[in-house]
JSON list of C-alpha atoms in Angstrom, two decimals:
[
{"chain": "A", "resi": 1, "resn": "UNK", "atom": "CA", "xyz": [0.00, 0.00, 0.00]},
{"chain": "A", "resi": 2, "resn": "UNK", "atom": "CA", "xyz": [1.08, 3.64, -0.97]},
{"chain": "A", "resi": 3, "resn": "UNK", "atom": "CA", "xyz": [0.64, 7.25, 0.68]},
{"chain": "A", "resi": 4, "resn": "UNK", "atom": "CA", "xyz": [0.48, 10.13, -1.97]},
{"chain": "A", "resi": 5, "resn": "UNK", "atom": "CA", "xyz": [0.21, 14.15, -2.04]},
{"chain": "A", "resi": 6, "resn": "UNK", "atom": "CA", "xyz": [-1.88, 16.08, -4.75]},
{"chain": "A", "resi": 7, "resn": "UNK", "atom": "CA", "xyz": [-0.53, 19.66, -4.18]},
{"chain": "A", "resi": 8, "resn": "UNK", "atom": "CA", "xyz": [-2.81, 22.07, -6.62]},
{"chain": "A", "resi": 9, "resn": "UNK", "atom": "CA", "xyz": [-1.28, 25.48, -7.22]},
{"chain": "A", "resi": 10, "resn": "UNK", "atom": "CA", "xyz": [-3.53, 27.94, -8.26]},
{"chain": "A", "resi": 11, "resn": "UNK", "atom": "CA", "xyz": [-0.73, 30.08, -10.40]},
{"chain": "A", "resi": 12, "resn": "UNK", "atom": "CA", "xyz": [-0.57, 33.34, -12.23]},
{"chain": "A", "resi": 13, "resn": "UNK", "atom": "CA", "xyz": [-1.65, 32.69, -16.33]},
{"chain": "A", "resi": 14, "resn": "UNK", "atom": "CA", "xyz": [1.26, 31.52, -18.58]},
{"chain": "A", "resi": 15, "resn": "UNK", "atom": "CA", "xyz": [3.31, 30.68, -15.74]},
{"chain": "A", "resi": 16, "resn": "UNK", "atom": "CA", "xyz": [2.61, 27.19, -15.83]},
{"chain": "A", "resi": 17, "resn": "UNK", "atom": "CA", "xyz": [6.54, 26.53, -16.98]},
{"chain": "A", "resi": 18, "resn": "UNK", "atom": "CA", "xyz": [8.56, 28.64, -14.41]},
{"chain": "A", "resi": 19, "resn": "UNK", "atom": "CA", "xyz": [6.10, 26.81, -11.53]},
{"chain": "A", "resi": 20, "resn": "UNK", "atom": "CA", "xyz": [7.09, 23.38, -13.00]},
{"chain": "A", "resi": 21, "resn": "UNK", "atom": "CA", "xyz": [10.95, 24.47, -12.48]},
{"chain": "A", "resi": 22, "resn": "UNK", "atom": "CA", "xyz": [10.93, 25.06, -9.27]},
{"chain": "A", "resi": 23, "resn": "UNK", "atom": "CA", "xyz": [8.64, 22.20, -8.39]},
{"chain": "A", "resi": 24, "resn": "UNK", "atom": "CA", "xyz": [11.55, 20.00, -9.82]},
{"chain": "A", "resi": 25, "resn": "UNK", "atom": "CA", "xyz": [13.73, 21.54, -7.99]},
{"chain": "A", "resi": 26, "resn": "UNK", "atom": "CA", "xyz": [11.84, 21.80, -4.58]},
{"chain": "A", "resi": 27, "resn": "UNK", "atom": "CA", "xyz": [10.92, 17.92, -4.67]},
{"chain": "A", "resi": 28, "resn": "UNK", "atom": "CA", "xyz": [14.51, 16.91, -6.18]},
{"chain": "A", "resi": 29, "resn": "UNK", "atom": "CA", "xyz": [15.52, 18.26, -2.61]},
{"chain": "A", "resi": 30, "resn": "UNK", "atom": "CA", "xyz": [13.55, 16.17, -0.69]},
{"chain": "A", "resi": 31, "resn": "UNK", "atom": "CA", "xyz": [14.64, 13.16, 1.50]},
{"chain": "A", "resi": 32, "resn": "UNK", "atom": "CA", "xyz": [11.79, 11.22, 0.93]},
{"chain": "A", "resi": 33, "resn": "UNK", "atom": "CA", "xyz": [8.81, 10.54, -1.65]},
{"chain": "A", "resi": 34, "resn": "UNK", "atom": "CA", "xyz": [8.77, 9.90, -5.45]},
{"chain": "A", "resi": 35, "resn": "UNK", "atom": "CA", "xyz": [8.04, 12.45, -8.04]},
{"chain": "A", "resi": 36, "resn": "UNK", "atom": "CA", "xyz": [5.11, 10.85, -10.24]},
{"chain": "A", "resi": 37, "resn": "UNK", "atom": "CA", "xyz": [3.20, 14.14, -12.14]},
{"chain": "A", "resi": 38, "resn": "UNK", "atom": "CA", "xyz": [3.79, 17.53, -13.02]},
{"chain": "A", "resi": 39, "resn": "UNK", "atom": "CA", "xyz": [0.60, 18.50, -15.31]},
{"chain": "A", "resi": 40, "resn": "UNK", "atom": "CA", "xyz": [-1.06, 21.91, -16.15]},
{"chain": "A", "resi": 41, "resn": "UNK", "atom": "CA", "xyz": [-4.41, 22.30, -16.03]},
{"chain": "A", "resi": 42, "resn": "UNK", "atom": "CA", "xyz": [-6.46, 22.76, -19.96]},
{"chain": "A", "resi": 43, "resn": "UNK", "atom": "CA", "xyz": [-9.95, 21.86, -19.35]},
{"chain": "A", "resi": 44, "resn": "UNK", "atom": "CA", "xyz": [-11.90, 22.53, -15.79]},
{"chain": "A", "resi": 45, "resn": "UNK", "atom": "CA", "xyz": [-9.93, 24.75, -13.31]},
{"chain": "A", "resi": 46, "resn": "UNK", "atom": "CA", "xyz": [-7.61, 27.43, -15.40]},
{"chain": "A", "resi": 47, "resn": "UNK", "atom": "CA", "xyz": [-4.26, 28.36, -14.05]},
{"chain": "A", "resi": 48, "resn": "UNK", "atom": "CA", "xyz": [-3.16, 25.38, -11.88]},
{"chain": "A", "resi": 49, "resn": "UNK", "atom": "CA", "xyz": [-0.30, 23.11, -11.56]},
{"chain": "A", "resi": 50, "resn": "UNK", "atom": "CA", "xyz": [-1.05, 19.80, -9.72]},
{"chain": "A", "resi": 51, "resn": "UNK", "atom": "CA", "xyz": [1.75, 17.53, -8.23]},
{"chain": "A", "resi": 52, "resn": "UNK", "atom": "CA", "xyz": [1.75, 14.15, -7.64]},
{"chain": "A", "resi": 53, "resn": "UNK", "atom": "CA", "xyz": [4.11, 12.33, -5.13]},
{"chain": "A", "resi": 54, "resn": "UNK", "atom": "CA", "xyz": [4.42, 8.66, -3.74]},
{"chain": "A", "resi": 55, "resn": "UNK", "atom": "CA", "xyz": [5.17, 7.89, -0.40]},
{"chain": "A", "resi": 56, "resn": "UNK", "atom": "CA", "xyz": [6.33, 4.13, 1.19]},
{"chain": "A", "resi": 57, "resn": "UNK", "atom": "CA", "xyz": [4.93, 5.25, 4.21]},
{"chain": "A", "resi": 58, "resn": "UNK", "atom": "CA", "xyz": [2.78, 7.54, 6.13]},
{"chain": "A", "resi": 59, "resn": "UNK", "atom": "CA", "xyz": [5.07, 8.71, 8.64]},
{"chain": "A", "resi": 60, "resn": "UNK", "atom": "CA", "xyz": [7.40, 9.43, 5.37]},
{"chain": "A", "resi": 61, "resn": "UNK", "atom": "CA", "xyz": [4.51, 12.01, 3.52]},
{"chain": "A", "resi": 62, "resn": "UNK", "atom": "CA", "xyz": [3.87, 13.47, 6.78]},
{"chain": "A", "resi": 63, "resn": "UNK", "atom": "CA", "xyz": [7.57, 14.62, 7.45]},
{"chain": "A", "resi": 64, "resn": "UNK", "atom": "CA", "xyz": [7.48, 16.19, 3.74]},
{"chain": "A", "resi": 65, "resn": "UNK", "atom": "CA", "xyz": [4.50, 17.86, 4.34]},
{"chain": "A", "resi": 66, "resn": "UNK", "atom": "CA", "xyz": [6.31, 19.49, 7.59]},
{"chain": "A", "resi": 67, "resn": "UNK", "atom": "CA", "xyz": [8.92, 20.98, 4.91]},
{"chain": "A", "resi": 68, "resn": "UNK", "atom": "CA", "xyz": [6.42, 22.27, 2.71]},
{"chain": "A", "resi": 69, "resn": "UNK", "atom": "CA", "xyz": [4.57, 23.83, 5.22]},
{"chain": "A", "resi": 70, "resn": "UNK", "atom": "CA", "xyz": [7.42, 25.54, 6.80]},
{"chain": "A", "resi": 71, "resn": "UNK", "atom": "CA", "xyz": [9.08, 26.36, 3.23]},
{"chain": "A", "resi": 72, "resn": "UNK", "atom": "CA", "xyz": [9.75, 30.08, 2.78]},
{"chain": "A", "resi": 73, "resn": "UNK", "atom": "CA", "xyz": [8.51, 29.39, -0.97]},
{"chain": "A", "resi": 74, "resn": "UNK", "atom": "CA", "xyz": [6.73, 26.24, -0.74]},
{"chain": "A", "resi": 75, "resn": "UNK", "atom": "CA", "xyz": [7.76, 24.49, -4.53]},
{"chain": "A", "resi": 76, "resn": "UNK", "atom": "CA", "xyz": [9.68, 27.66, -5.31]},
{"chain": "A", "resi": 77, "resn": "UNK", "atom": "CA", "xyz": [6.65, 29.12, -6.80]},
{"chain": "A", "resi": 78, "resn": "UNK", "atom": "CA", "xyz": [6.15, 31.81, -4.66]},
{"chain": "A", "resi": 79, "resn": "UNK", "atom": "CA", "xyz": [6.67, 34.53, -7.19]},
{"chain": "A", "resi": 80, "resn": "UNK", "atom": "CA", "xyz": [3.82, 33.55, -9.48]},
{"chain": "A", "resi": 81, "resn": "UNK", "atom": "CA", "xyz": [1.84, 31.15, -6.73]},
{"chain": "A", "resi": 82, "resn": "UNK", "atom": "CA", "xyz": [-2.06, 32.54, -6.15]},
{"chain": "A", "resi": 83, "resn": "UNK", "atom": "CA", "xyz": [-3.35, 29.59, -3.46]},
{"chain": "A", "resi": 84, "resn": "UNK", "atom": "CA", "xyz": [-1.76, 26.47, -2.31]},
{"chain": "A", "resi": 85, "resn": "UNK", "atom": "CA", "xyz": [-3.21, 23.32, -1.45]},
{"chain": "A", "resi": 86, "resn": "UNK", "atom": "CA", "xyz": [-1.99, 19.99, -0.57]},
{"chain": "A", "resi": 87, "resn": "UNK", "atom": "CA", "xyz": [-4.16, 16.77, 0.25]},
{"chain": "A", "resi": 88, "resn": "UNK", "atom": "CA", "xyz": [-2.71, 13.43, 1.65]},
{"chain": "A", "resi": 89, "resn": "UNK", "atom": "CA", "xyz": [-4.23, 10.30, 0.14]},
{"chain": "A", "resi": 90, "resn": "UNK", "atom": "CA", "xyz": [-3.83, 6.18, 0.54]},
{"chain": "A", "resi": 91, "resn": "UNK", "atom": "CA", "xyz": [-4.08, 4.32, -2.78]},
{"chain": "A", "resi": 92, "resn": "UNK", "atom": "CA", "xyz": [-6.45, 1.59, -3.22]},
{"chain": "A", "resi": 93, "resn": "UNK", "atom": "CA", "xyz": [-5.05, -1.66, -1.52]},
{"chain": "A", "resi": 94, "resn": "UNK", "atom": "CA", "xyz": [-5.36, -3.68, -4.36]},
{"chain": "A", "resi": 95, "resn": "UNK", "atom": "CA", "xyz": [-3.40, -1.16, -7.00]},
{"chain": "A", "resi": 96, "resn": "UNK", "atom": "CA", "xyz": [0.46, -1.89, -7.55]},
{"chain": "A", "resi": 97, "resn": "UNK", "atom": "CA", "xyz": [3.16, 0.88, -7.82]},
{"chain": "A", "resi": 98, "resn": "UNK", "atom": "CA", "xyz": [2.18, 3.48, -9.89]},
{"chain": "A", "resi": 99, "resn": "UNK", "atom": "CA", "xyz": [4.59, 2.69, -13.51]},
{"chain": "A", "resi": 100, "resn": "UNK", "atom": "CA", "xyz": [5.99, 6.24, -14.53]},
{"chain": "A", "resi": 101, "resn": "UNK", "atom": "CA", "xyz": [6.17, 7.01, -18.58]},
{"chain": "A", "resi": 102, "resn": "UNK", "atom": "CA", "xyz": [4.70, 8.01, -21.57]},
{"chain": "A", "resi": 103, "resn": "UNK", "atom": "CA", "xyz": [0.79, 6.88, -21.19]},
{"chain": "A", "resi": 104, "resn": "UNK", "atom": "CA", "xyz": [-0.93, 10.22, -21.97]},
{"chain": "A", "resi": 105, "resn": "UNK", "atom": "CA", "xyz": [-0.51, 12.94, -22.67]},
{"chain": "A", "resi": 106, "resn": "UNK", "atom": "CA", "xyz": [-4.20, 13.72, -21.48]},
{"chain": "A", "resi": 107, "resn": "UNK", "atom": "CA", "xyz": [-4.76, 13.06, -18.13]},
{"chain": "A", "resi": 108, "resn": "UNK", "atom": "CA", "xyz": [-8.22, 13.13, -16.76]},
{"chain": "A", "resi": 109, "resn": "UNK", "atom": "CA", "xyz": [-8.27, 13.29, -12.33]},
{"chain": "A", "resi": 110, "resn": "UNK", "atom": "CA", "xyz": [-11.60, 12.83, -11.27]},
{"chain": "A", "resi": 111, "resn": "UNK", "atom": "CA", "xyz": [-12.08, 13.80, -7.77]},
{"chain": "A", "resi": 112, "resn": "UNK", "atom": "CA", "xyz": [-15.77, 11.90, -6.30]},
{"chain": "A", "resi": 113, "resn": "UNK", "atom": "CA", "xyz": [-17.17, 12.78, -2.49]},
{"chain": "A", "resi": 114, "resn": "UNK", "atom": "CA", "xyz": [-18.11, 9.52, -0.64]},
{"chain": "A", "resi": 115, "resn": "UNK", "atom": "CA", "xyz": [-21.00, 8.77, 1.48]},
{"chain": "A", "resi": 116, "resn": "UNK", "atom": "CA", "xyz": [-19.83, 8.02, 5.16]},
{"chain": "A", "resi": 117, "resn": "UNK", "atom": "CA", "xyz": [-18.98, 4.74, 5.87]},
{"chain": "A", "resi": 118, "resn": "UNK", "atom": "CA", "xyz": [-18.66, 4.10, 1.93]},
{"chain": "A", "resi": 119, "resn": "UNK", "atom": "CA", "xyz": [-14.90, 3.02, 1.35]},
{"chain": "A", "resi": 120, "resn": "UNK", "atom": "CA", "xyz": [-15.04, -0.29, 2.17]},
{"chain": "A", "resi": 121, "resn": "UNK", "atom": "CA", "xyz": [-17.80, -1.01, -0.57]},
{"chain": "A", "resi": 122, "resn": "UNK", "atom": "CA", "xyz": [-16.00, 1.70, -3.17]},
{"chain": "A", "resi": 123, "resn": "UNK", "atom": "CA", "xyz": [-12.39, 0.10, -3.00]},
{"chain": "A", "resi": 124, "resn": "UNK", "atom": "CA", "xyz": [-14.41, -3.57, -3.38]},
{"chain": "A", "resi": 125, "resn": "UNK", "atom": "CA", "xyz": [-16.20, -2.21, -5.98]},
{"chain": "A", "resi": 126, "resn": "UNK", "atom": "CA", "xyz": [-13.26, -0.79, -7.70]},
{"chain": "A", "resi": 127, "resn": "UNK", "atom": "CA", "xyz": [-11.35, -4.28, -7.25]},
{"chain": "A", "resi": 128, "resn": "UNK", "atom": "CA", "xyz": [-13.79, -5.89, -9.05]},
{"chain": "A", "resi": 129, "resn": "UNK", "atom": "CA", "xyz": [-14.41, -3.79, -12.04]},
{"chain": "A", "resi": 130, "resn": "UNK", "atom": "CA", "xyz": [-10.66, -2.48, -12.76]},
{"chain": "A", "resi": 131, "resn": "UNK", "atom": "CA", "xyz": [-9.30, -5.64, -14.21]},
{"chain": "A", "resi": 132, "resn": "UNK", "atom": "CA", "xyz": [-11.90, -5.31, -17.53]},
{"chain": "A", "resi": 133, "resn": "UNK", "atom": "CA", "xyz": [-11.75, -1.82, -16.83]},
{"chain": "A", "resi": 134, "resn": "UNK", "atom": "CA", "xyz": [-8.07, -1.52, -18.11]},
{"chain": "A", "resi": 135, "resn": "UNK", "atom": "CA", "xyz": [-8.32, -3.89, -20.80]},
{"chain": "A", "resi": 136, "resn": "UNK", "atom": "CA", "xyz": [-9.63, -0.56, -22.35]},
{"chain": "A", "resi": 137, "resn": "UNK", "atom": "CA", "xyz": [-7.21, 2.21, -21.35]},
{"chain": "A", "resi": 138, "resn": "UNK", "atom": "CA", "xyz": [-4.20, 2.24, -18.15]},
{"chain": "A", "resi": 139, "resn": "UNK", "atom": "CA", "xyz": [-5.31, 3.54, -14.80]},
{"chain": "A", "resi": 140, "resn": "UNK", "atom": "CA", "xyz": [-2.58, 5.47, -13.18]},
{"chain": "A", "resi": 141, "resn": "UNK", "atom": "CA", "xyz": [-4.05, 5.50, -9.70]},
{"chain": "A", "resi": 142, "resn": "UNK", "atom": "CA", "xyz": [-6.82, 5.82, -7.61]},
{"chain": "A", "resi": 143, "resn": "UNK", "atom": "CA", "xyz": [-6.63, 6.92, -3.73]},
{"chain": "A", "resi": 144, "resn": "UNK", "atom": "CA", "xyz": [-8.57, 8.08, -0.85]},
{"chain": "A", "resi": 145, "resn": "UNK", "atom": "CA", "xyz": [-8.13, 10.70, 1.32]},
{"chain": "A", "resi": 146, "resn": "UNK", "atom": "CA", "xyz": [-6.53, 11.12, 4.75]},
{"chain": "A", "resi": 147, "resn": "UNK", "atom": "CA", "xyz": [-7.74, 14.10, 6.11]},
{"chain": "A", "resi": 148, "resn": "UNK", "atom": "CA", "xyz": [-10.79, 16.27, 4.98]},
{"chain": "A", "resi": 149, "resn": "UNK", "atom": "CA", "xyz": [-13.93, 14.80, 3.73]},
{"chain": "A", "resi": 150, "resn": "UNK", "atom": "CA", "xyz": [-14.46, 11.63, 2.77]},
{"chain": "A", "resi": 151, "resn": "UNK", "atom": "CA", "xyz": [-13.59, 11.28, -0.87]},
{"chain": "A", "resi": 152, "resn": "UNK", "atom": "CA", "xyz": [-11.40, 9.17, -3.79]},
{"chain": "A", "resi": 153, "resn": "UNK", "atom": "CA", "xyz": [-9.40, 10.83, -6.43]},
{"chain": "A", "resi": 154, "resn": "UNK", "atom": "CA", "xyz": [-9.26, 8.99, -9.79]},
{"chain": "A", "resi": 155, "resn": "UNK", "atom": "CA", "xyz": [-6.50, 9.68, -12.61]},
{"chain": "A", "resi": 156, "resn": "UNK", "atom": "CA", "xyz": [-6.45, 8.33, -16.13]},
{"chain": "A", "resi": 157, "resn": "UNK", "atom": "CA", "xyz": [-4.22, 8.60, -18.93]},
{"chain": "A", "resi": 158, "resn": "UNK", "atom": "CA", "xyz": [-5.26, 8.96, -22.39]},
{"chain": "A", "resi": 159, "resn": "UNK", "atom": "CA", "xyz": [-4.37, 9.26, -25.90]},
{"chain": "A", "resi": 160, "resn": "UNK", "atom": "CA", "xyz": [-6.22, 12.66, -26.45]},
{"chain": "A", "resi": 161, "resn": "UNK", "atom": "CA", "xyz": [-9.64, 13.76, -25.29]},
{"chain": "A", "resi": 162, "resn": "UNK", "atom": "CA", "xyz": [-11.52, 12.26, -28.10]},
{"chain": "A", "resi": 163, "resn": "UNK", "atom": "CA", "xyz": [-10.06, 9.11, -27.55]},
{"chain": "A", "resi": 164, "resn": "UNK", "atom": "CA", "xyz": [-11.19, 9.63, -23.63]},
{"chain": "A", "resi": 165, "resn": "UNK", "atom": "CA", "xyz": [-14.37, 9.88, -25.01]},
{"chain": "A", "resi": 166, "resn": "UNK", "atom": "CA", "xyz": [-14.64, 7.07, -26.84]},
{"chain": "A", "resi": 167, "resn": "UNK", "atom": "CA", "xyz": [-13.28, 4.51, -24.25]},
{"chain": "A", "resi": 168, "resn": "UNK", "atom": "CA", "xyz": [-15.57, 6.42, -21.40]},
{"chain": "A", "resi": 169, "resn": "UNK", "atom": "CA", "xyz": [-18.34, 5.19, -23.51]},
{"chain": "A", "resi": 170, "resn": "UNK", "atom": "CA", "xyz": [-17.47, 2.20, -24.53]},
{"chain": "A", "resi": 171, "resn": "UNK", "atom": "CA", "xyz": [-17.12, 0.96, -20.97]},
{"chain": "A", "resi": 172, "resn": "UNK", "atom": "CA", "xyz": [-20.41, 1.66, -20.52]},
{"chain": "A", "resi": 173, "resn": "UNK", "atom": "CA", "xyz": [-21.57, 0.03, -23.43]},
{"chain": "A", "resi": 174, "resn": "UNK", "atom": "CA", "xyz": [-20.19, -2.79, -22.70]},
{"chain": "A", "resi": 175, "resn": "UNK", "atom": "CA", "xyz": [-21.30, -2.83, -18.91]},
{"chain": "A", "resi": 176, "resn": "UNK", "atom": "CA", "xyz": [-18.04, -2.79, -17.47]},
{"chain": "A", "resi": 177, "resn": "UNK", "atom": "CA", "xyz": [-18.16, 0.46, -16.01]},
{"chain": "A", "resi": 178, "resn": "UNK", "atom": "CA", "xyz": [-18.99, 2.17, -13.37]},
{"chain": "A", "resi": 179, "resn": "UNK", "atom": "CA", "xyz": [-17.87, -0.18, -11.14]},
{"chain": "A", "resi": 180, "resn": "UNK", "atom": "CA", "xyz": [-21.40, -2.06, -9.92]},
{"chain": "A", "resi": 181, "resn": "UNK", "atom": "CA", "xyz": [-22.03, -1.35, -6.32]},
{"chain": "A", "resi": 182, "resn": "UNK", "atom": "CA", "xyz": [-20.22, 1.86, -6.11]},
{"chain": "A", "resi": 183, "resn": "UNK", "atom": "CA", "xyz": [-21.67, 4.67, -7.37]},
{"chain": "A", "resi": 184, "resn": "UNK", "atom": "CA", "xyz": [-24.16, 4.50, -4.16]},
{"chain": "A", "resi": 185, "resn": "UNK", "atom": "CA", "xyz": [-21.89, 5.46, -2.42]},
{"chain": "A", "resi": 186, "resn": "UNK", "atom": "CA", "xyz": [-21.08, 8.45, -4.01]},
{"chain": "A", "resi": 187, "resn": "UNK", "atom": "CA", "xyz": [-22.48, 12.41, -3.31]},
{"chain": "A", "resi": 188, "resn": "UNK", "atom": "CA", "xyz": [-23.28, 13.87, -6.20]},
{"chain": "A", "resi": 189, "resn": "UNK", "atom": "CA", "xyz": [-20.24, 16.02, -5.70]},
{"chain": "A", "resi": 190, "resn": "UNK", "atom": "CA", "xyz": [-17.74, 15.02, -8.35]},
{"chain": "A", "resi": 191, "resn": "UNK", "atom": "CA", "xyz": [-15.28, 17.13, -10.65]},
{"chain": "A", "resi": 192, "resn": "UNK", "atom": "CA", "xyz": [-12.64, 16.34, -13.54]},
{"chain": "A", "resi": 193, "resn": "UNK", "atom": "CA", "xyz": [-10.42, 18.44, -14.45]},
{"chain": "A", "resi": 194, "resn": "UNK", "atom": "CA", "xyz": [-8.10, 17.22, -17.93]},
{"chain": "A", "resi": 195, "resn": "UNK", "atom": "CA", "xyz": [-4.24, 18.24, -17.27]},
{"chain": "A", "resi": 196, "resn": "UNK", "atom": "CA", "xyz": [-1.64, 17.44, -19.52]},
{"chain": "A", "resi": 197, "resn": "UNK", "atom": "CA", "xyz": [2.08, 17.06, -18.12]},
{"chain": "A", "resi": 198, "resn": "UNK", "atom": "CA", "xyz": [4.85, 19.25, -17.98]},
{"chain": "A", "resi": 199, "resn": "UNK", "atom": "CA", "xyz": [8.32, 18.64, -19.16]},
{"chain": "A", "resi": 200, "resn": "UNK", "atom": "CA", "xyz": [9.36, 18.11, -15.98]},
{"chain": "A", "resi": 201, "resn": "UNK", "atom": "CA", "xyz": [6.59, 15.50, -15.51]},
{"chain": "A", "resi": 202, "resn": "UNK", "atom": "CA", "xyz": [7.60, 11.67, -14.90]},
{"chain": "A", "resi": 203, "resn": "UNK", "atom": "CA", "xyz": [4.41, 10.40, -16.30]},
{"chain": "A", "resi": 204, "resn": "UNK", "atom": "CA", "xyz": [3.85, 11.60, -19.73]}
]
């Protein structure tokens, strides 16, 4: 099992570059975590940069989060950063090590609200369905959250948006997805946001 951070920062327009420097450099000098994704936001939210970073343990994303919360210039994108927030997640028990590479380069992160009491029945859900699920197109990862309300974060690469489209749809059609005996369990609060990745970006 995994620990991740989703750090969105909301930036200044056409900065999106320049913040993905310094957020190389800023997690290059960290003594713990993995660098997964660097993307820039194209279709939802404007303006943001989102980072993704793997942890082995909780203790370890915990004592980075210290760092960035103490950091003079959190990322060192303090001359162009608007809002900063950072989430801690757990991936899905059943998921292996997120692979880095080239899988997108459009990358759609769903974020879904849970009912209380509704991950146990989501992540068995998920187990279930994700095996005929990603006959059709990769998963990257899906995780829920530590701290906040209840919710699960979903991200999947893709060719291009059309192509998003059609495989979205074809999953349906062919019954595989959603996953049965999870969307229950879900508010009817739910975003997606398409980001595409930086240079600096692991996954691609």
């Amino acid at each position: 099992m995994h620990f991740y951070e989703l750090a969105t920062l909301d930036i200044q327009m056409g900065k999106a570059a320049d913040v993905a420097q310094g957020v190389a450099t800023f997690v290059g000098e960290a003594l713990t975590g993995r660098l997964l994704g660097v993307w820039f936001s194209d279709i939802g939210v404007l303006n943001q940069v989102l980072v993704l970073r793997e942890f082995t343990t909780q203790a370890d994303l915990q004592q980075e989060r210290e760092r960035v919360l103490h950091a003079a210039d959190p990322f060192y994108a303090q001359a162009w950063l608007q809002h900063l927030s950072v989430d801690s997640y757990q991936g899905f028990p059943f998921l292996p090590e997120v692979a880095t590479g080239a899988f997108g380069p459009a990358y759609e992160i769903r974020t879904y609200h849970m009912k209380h009491g509704g991950l146990p029945h989501v992540i068995a859900a998920w187990e279930n369905a994700v095996p005929a699920r990603t006959e059709l197109s990769p998963l990257t990862v899906v995780m829920s959250s530590l701290d906040g309300e209840p919710r699960i974060v979903n991200i999947w690469p893709y060719e291009s948006v059309n192509q998003r489209g059609q495989v979205r749809a074809d999953a349906v059609a062919q019954g595989i997805w959603p996953p049965k005996g999870g969307p229950q369990w879900l508010t009817n609060d739910m975003a997606s946001l398409i980001a595409f990745p930086t240079k600096v970006s692991p996954l691609q």
